[in-house]
Short mmCIF file of C-alpha atoms and ligand atoms in Angstrom, two decimals:
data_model
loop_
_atom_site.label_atom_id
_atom_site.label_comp_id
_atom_site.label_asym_id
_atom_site.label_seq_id
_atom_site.Cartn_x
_atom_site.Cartn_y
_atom_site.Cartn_z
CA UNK A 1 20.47 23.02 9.12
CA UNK A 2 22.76 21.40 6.71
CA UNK A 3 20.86 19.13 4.27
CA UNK A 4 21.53 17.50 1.36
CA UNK A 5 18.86 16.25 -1.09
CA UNK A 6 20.36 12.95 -2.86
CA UNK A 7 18.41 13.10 -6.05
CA UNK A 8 18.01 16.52 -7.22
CA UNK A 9 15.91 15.47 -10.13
CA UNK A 10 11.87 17.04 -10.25
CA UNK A 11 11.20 16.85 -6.75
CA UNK A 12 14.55 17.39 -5.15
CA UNK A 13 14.69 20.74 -7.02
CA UNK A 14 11.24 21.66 -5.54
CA UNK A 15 12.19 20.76 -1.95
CA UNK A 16 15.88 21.82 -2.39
CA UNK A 17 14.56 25.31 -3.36
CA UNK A 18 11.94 25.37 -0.41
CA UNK A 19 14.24 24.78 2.41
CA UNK A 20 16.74 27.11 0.89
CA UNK A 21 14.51 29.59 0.89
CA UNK A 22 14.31 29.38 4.26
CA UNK A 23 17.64 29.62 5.52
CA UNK A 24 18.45 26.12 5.17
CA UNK A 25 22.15 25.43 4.29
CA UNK A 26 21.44 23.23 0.73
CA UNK A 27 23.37 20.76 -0.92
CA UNK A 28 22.05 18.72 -4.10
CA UNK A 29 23.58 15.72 -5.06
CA UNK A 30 22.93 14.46 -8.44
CA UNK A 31 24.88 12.35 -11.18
CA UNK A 32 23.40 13.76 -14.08
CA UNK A 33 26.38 15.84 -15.94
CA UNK A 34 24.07 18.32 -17.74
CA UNK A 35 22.02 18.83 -15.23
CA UNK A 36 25.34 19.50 -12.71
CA UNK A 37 26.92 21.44 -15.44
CA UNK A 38 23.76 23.93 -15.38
CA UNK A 39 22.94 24.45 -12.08
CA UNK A 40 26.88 25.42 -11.82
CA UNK A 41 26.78 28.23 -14.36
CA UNK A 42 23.63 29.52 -14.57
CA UNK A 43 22.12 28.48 -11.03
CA UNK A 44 18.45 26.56 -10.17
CA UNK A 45 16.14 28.17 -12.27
CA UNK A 46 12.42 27.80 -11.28
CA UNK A 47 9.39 28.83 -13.12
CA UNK A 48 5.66 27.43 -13.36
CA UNK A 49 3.78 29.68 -10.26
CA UNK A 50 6.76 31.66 -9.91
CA UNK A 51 10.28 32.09 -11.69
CA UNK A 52 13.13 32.25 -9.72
CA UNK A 53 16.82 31.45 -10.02
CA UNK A 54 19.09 30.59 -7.17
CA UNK A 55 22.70 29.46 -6.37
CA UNK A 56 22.47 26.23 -4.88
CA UNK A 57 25.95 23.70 -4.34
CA UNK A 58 25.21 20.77 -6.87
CA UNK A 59 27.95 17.81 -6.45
CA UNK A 60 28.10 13.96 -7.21
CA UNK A 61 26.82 11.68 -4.32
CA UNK A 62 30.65 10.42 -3.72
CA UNK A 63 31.61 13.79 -3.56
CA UNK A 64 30.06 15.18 -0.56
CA UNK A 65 32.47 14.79 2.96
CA UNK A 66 30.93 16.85 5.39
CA UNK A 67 28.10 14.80 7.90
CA UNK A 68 24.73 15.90 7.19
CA UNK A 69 22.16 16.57 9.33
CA UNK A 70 19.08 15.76 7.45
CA UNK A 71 19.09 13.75 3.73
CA UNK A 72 16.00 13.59 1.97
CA UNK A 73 16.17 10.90 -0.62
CA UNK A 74 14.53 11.88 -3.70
CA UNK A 75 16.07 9.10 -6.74
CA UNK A 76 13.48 6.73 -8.68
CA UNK A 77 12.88 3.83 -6.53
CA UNK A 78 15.02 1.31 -8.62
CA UNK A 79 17.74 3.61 -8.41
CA UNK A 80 17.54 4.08 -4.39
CA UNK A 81 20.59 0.95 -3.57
CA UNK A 82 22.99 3.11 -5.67
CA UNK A 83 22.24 6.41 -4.02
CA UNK A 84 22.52 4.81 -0.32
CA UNK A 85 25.76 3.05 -1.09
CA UNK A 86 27.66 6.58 -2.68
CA UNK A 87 26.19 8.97 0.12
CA UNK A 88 27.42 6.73 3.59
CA UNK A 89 31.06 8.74 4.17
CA UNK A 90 28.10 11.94 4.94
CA UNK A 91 25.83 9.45 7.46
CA UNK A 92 26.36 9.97 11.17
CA UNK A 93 24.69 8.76 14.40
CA UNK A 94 23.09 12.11 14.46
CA UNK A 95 22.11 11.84 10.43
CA UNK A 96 18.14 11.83 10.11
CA UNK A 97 17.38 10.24 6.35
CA UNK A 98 14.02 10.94 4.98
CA UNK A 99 12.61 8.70 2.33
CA UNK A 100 10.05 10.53 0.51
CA UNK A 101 9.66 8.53 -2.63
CA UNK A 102 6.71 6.91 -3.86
CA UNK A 103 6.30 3.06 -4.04
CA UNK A 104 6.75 0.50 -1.36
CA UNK A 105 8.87 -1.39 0.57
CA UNK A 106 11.87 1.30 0.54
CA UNK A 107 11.94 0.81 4.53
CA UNK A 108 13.67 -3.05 3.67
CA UNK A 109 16.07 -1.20 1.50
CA UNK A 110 16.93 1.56 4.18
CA UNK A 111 17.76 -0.71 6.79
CA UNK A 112 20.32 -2.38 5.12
CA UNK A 113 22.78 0.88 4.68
CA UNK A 114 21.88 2.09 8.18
CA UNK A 115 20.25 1.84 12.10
CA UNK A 116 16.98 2.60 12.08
CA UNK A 117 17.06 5.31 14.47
CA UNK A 118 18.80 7.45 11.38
CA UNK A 119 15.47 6.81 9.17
CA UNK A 120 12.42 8.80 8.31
CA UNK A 121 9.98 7.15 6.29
CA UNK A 122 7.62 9.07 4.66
CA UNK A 123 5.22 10.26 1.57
CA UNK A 124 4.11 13.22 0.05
CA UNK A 125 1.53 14.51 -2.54
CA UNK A 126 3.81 17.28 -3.55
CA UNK A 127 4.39 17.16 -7.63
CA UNK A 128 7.20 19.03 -9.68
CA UNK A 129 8.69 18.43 -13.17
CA UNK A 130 11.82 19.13 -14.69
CA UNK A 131 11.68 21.58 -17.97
CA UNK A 132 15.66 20.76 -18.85
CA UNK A 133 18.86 20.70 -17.51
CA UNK A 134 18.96 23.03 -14.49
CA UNK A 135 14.99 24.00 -14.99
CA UNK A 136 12.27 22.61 -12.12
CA UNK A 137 8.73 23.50 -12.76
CA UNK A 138 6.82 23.96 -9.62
CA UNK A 139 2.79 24.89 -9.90
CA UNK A 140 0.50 24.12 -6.91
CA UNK A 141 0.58 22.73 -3.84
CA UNK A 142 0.99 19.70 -1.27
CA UNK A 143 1.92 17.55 2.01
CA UNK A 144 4.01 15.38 3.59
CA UNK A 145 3.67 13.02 6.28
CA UNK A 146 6.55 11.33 7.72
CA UNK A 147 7.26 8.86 10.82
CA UNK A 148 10.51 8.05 12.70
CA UNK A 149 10.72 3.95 12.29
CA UNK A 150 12.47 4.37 15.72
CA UNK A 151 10.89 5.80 18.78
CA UNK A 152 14.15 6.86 20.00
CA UNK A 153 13.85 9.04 17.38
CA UNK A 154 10.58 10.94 17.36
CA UNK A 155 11.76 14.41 18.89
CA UNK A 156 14.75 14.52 16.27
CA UNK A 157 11.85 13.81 13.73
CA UNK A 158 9.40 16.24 15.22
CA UNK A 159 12.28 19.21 14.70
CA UNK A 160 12.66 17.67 11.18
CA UNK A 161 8.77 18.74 10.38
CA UNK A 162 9.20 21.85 12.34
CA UNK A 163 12.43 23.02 10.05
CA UNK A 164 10.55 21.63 6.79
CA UNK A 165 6.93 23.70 7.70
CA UNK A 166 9.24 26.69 7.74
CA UNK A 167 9.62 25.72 4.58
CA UNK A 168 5.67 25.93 3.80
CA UNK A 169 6.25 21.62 2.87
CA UNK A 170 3.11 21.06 4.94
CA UNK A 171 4.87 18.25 7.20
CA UNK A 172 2.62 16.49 9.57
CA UNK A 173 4.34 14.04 11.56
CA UNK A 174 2.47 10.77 11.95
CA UNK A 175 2.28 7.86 14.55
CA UNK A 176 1.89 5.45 11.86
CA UNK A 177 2.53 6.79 8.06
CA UNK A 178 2.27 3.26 6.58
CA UNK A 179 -1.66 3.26 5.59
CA UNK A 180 -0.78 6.77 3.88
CA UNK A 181 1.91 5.14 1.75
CA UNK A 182 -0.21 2.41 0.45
CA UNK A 183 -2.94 4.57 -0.31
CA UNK A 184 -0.80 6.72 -2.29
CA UNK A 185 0.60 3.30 -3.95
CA UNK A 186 -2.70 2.19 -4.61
CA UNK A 187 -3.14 5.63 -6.33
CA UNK A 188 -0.01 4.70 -8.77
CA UNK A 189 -1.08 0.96 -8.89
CA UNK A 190 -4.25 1.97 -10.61
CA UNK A 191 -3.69 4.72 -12.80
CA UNK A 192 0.43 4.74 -13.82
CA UNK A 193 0.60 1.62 -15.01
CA UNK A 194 -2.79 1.36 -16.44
CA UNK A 195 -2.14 4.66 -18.34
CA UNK A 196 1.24 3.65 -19.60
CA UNK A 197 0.13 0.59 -20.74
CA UNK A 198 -2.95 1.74 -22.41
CA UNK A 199 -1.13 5.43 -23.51
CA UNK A 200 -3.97 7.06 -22.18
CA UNK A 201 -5.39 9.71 -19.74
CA UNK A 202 -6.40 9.12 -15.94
CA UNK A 203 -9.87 10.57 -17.14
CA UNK A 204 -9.61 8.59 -20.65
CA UNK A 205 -8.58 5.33 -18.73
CA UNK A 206 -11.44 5.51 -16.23
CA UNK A 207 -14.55 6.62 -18.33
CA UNK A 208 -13.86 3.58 -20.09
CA UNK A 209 -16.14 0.56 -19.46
CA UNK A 210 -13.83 -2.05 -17.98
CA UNK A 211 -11.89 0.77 -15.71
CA UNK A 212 -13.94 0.11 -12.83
CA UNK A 213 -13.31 -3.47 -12.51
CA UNK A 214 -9.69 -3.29 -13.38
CA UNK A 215 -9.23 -0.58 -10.36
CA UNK A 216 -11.35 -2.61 -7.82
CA UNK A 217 -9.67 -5.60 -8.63
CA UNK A 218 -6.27 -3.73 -8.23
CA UNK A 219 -7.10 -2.10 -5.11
CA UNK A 220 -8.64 -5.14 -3.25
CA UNK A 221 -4.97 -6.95 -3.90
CA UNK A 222 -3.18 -3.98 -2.53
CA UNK A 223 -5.55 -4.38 0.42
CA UNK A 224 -4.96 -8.08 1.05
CA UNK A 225 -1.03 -7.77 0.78
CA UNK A 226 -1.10 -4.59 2.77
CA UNK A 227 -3.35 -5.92 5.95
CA UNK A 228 -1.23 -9.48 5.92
CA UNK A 229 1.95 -7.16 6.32
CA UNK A 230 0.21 -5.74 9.25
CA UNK A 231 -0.59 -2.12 7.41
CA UNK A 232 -4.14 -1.14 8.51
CA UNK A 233 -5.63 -0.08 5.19
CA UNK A 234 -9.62 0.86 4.97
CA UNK A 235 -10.37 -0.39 1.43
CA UNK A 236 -13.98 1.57 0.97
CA UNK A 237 -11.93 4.60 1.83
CA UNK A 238 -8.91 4.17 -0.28
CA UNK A 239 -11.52 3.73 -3.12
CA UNK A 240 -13.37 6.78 -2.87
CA UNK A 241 -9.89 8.16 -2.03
CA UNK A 242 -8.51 6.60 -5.70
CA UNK A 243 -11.78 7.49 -7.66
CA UNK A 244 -11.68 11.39 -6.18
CA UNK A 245 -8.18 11.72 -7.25
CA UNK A 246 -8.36 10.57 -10.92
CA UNK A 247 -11.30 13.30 -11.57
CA UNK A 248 -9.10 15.96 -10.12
CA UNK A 249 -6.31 15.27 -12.45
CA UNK A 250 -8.52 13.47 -15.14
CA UNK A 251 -6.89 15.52 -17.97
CA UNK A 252 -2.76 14.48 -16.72
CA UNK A 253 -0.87 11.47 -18.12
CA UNK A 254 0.63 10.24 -14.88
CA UNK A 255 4.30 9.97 -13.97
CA UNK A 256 4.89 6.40 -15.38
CA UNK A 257 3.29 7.30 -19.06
CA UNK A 258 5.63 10.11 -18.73
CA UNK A 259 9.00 7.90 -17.91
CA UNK A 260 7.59 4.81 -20.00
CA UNK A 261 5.54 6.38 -23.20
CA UNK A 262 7.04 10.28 -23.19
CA UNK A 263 10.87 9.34 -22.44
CA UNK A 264 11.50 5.53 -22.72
CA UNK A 265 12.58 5.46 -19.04
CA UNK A 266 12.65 2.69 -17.11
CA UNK A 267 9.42 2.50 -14.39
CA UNK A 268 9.18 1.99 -10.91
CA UNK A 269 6.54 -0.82 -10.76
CA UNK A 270 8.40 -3.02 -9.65
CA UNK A 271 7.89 -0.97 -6.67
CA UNK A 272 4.44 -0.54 -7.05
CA UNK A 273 2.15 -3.15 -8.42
CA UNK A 274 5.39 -5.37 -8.97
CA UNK A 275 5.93 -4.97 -4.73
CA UNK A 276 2.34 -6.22 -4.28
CA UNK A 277 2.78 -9.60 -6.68
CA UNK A 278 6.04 -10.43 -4.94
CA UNK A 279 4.63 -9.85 -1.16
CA UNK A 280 1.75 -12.13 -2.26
CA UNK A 281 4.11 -14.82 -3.18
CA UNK A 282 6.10 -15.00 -0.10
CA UNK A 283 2.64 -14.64 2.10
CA UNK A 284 0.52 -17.22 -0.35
CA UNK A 285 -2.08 -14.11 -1.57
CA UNK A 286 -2.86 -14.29 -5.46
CA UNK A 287 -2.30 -11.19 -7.07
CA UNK A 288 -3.48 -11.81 -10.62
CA UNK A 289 -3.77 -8.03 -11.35
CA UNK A 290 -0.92 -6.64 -10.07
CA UNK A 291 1.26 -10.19 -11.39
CA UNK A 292 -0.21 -9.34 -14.94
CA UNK A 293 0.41 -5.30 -14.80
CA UNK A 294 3.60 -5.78 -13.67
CA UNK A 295 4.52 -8.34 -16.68
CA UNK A 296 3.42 -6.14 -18.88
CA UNK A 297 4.81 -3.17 -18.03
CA UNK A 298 7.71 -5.09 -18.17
CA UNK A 299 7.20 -6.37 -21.60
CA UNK A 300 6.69 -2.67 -22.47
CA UNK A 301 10.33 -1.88 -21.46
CA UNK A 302 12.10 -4.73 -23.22
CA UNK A 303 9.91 -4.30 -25.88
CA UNK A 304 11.25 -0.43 -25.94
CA UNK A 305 14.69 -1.77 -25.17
CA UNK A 306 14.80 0.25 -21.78
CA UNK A 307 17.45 -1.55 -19.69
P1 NAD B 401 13.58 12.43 -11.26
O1 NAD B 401 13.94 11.33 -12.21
O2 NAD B 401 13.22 13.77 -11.80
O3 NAD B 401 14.79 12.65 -10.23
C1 NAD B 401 15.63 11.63 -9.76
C2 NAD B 401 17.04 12.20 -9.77
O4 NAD B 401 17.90 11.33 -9.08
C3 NAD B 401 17.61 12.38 -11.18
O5 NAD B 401 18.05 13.71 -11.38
C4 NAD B 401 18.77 11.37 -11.23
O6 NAD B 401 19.86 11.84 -12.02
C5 NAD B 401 19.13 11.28 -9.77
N1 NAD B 401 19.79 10.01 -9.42
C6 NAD B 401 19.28 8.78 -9.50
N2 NAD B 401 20.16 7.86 -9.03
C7 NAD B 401 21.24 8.54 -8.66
C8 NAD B 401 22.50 8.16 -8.08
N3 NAD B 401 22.77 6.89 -7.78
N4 NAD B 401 23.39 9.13 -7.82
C9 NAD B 401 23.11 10.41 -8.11
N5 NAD B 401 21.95 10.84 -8.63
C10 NAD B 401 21.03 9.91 -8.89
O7 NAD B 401 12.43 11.85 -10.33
P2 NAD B 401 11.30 12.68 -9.52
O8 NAD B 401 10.14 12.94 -10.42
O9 NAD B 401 11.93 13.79 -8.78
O10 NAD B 401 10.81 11.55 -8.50
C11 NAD B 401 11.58 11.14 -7.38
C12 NAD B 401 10.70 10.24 -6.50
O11 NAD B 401 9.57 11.00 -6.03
C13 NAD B 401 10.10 9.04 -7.25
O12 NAD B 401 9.95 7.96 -6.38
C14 NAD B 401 8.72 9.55 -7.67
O13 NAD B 401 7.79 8.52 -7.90
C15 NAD B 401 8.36 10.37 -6.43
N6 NAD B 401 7.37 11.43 -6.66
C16 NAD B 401 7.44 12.22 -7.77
C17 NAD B 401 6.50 13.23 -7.93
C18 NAD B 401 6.57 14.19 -9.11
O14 NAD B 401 5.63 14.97 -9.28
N7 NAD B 401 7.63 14.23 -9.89
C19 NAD B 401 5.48 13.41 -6.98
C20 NAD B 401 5.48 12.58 -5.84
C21 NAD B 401 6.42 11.59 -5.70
#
């Protein structure tokens, strides 16, 4: 299958790699010049549970002519318009795109560059890093659940999972992914921002004594917003769900501490707590934890004159 991965950063590396190993025609797309330049001469090189190094075809978005077959989307969330707009010359009827980042409300964004028979929406608990230019760090291991937002398109999606479990992704395909992705946003909504703001731990930020109240709090809004969109979320499980996850990975500083704190990146809350205080607004839900965490995270960024 021909497939390009638009966003060969962390995790487009790991699943670029994956479904070349398995036969899988690859293509990465990517803007970044040092990361093209590398991949060019010296290949993908992987290490972390295993080291590896494979020629893969890196190329710029606008560059790519031939009509793919699958895309799985793989940018930050902010930076999701740009990608969609540079990679339409390679979208056909018969195009399947997979949207696998985290955050909400990407399915808005999708429909505007395309029918919604061409989209897969979908999430995954997957993780990978990059260790340079060129360099993806894979250790352990993970799922993905995705949904076709059309029915028309179920069996296309359904060969999708088979071609990615050949892959050893773990793909499950699901009648309705949406209370996945907002428990995995509620996830991000407690710890990423939290952490960032605070420069702390998952396990530093929630042995300490407010942590519980700030994470209830947050949850409960993601709950509201969620069920009023018509997602049906199960709060007491999401909780335990939330409170399970940051003692397994008490000792990580999570993704946005990473792009905020570690690199002076811009963040994706907007996308995260940010897309809970603006569907809130619109549906007349107060989100005073999410508004807040969002503001400041913001603050944070102009403060670090991030643009
Ligand atoms: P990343 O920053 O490593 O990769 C994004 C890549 O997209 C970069 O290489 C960037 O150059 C490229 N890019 C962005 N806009 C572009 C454009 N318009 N044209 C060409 N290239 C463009 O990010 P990541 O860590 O791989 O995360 C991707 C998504 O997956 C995010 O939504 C993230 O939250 C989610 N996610 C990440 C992890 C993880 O462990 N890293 C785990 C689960 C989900």
């Amino acid at each position: 299958m021909l497939i390009y991965i638009a966003g060969a950063g962390a995790m487009g590396c790991r699943f670029g790699y994956q479904l070349h190993e398995a036969g899988n025609e690859v293509i990465l797309l990517d803007n970044w010049e040092e990361h093209i330049e590398a991949i060019k001469e010296n290949g993908l090189k992987i290490t972390g549970d295993k080291e590896d190094n494979v020629k893969l075809p890196i190329m710029k978005p606008n560059e790519a002519t031939r009509k793919a077959e699958l895309i799985i989307l793989f940018t930050k969330a902010m930076q999701l318009p740009s990608m969609l707009q540079d990679i339409e010359q390679i979208i056909d009827e018969n195009t399947k795109v997979l949207c696998l980042l985290n955050g909400l409300g990407h399915d808005e964004v999708l429909e505007k560059y395309m029918p919604i028979k061409n989209i897969l929406l979908g999430v995954t608990v997957w993780t990978a890093g990059l260790a340079g230019p060129g360099v993806a760090k894979l250790s352990g291991t993970g799922s993905v659940n995705i949904q076709s937002l059309d029915k028309a398109g179920v069996e296309g999606a359904k060969h999708i999972v088979d071609v990615m479990n050949e892959a050893n992704l773990n793909v499950e395909y699901d009648e309705d992914v949406y209370p996945s992705i907002w428990r995995k946003a509620c996830v991000n909504g407690t710890m990423n921002s939290t952490c960032a703001l605070l420069d702390a731990t998952i396990g530093e930020f929630f042995s300490s004594e407010t942590a519980e109240e700030v994470v209830l709090n947050i949850i409960h809004e993601f709950v509201k917003v969620g069920e009023a969109t018509g997602v049906k979320l199960d709060e007491k499980e999401i909780i335990d769900y939330v409170f399970a996850t940051s003692k397994a990975a008490a000792h990580h500083y999570p993704s946005m501490h990473q792009d905020l704190v570690q690199n002076h990146r811009q963040t994706e809350i907007d996308f995260i707590n940010g897309y809970v205080a603006r569907k809130g607004r619109e549906l007349g839900i107060d989100t005073p934890y999410c508004q807040l965490i969002t503001d400041l995270i913001h603050s944070k960024e102009n403060i670090l004159g991030i643009k």
